[in-house]
Amino acid sequence: MMRRPEIPERKTLMLKTFSRFVVLLIASMTASAQPVAAFNQSTKIFRLDGGDVSYVFGVNSRGELQQLYWGGRLGANDHFPQAEPMREWASFDSSYTTTPQEYAGWGAGLFVEPALKVTFADGNRDLVLHYESHVVTPDGFDVVLKDIQRAVFVTLHYSMDPKMGILARSATIENREAQPITIEQAAAAAWALPAGNYTLNYLTGRWAGEWTLNQETLRPGERLIESRRGSTSHQANPWFAIQAGAPDENHGEVWFGALAWSGSWRITVEKDQLDAVRVTGGFNPFDFGYVLHPGESLETPEFYGGYSPDGLGGASRILHHYEIAHILPHRMGEGDNAAPRPRPVIYNSWEATEMNVTEAGQIALAEKAAALGVDRFVMDDGWFGQRKTDHAGLGDWYVNPVKFPHGLKPLIDKVHALGMDFGLWVEPEMVNPDSDLYRKHPDWVLNFPGRPRSEERNQLVLNLARPDVRAYVFGFLDKLLTENDIAFLKWDYNRNWSEPGWDQLPPNEEKKVYVEFTRNLYGILAELKKRHPKVEFESCSGGGGRVDLGILKYADEVWPSDNTDPFDRLTQQDGFTYAYTPQIMMAWVTDSPHWLNKRSTSLEYRLLSSMQGSLGIGANITKWNDEEMATAKRLIAAYHQVQRTIVQGDLYRLISPRDGSEFSATQTVNRDKSQSVVFAFIHSTQEGRGFPRLKLMGLDPAAEYTLAPIEGKAAKDTPETASGAWWMNHGLEMSDDFRGDFQAAAFRLDRK
Ligand code: GLA
């Protein structure tokens, strides 16, 4: 959870006195006994080292906190002199604006993006933050800044991961003035890179079309990646990667970052007036206004940043491992060895039954699912209230007595008897106007009194920022989980905000809704996890509308898209994995022809596409014939054997499916390099071209690996066993008949 704000004056003072002219090596040690954080008192330089990364900033001679270095790890004896502010650029760009600050207040002629912008009660809007003090923390620093005159304090939190070099940053803003202040803009952190040529990578999309990777040359000016929608959004995802020079999957320096916030957010990427690059991210300043009364403080979300010298592939491998070891819930093990268990293979009823769920219908599906080797049966929308269509029922979380006359117990018992655990769909933050809840509490939704309330999918958004709404939502979920043996909730969220009023608060404070709504969402999840520690959660928002490192502290998995077309999914999965680990990337096999694109594909192709992530089945399996059942059963069993390698290993995107590629391929290698899994897909063979020979990556060159097909065949003369060097240098060749439309193959390699 969020750290409590703390302005640690006394400890800081002691530190300052004790260590006047000595270099302080901070006690926090990595496994390899290297210090991760060091402060040099004489030069006022802060240095953080982790993995192959160093991050350095210092107090410059003006008193500002100036960013100095972010990149490959420096030598232990390399030192920086005290930071000197950058010079002004003629009389138009002051030194205040040319100097890259760790966290700049808007004031003193700042023209680049500020980290913090406030209005004081007397109308003053000038904020200039200078270093005040710092303390060391187990894995970094808390550095306190203060306005040059007024009692606005900002504590910057830095926490460096010693193995992966990912730096977590956030800020606590505290008002110690006698009057309230209004925060109009608050970033979690600002990152800086020196002037140069860079490519910006970011992810955009829309419903059923999430996870498009965009790659563009970074040009002067500001690029906004943002959501103004109250939640993370399909439209853009809070992740970026900046590569030196042209985009390259396997080589070159990449700096990347991801914001842990599921409300409206913004990341600005600027190439400033001197061609230097700054990335600033946090709460979206659009329609933002957070009043801090005397003594109050505001915590920003965390902004994680990392660096890799090994291209975009290297960057995503670091990020995946960090998510697995440090972000996701339900981890077992310690430190970097911690990992959540691979996801159960699920069956989900949505595409089979939509809202027409009944006890008998669900049991029929469950029986078939169990026969396939599925681990978890999930009943989707339609089980509650008067939910027949999307016009009614949301908000009324009682079991529909017509569809389930004996409650959920008979179904849950049956699912258990079949050897699966049971999961259920909920959409807690929403209400249909046609519901008992809305009839009783029309004031509970986001709205401006007297104004129209815009419906989307016939629903309105409950104002979760309200204490009574929070209590209601927690209450019904707690009851549901207490009264039923439920292992999993798919937590959905099927629209964005409109008319975001919160009329319980004074007019000038209503905009707090942007922070408190999301805080309460996290709070409810945290409390539910405490009360029901075994229950797992999926974050879904009409597909991939709420995927970010904030929700992933509570959600064990996500639903990347309502688009389950297995060919579209290849590109979506490719984009998704730039920011997020396949561990959380749920992928169902659904029916063919597909409802969205009307495309027909073989069951093998659909299974292999889904096996790139965390496999699930979402088809109407009551209609599957014996052959289809046998194929799915065989491939689910094969998947179970190699799943951990696929979802938690090192991912190499060998051939991208983007830009209309004829072919695509991925490979994952587990952490100890004893196993690897390869997937290969053909869109449509053209002019007789065979599949390119795949030079594998990440294997131990000296070890011997045995190749076994999961689906498909290798070329006739492929050795059964060969060295890692052979597979990486010579490569894996597909059989000559691996041609056609929508073909798929998969192989495993096991170290002898
Ligand atoms: C959203 C989800 C789907 C399904 C429906 C149910 O669209 O993304 O998977 O749960 O809601 O209404």
Coordinates of N, CA and C and ligand atoms in Angstrom, one line a residue, residues 350 355 380-381 387 425 457 490 492 494 540 542-543 559 562 588, ligand 1:
W350 N -18.6 -16.9 -20.9 CA -19.2 -15.7 -21.6 C -19.5 -15.9 -23.0
M355 N -25.5 -13.9 -21.3 CA -26.1 -13.8 -20.0 C -27.2 -14.9 -19.7
D380 N -19.5 -16.3 -16.0 CA -19.4 -14.9 -16.3 C -20.8 -14.2 -16.0
D381 N -21.0 -13.1 -16.7 CA -22.2 -12.2 -16.5 C -23.5 -13.0 -16.6
R387 N -30.8 -9.8 -14.2 CA -29.9 -9.6 -15.3 C -30.2 -10.6 -16.5
W425 N -18.0 -13.8 -12.1 CA -17.9 -12.5 -12.7 C -18.6 -11.5 -11.8
R457 N -23.6 1.5 -22.4 CA -24.1 0.1 -22.1 C -25.2 0.1 -21.1
K490 N -13.7 -12.4 -11.4 CA -13.3 -11.6 -12.6 C -14.0 -10.3 -12.3
D492 N -15.0 -6.8 -13.4 CA -15.1 -6.1 -14.7 C -15.5 -4.6 -14.5
N494 N -17.1 -1.8 -17.2 CA -17.5 -1.7 -18.6 C -17.8 -0.4 -19.2
C540 N -10.5 -6.8 -15.4 CA -11.0 -6.7 -16.8 C -11.8 -5.4 -16.9
G542 N -13.9 -4.4 -20.0 CA -14.3 -4.6 -21.4 C -13.1 -5.1 -22.2
G543 N -12.3 -6.0 -21.6 CA -11.0 -6.4 -22.1 C -9.9 -5.6 -21.4
W559 N -7.6 -9.5 -18.2 CA -8.2 -9.9 -19.5 C -7.8 -8.9 -20.5
D562 N -11.4 -8.2 -25.3 CA -12.6 -9.0 -25.7 C -12.4 -9.6 -27.0
W588 N -8.2 -16.9 -24.1 CA -9.1 -18.0 -24.3 C -9.2 -18.5 -25.7
Ligands
GLA1 C1 -17.1 -7.4 -20.7 C2 -15.9 -8.4 -20.5 C3 -16.4 -9.7 -21.2 C4 -17.6 -10.2 -20.5 C5 -18.7 -9.1 -20.6 C6 -19.9 -9.5 -19.7 O1 -17.3 -7.0 -22.0 O2 -14.8 -8.0 -21.1 O3 -15.4 -10.7 -21.0 O4 -17.3 -10.5 -19.1 O5 -18.2 -7.9 -20.1 O6 -20.9 -8.6 -19.8

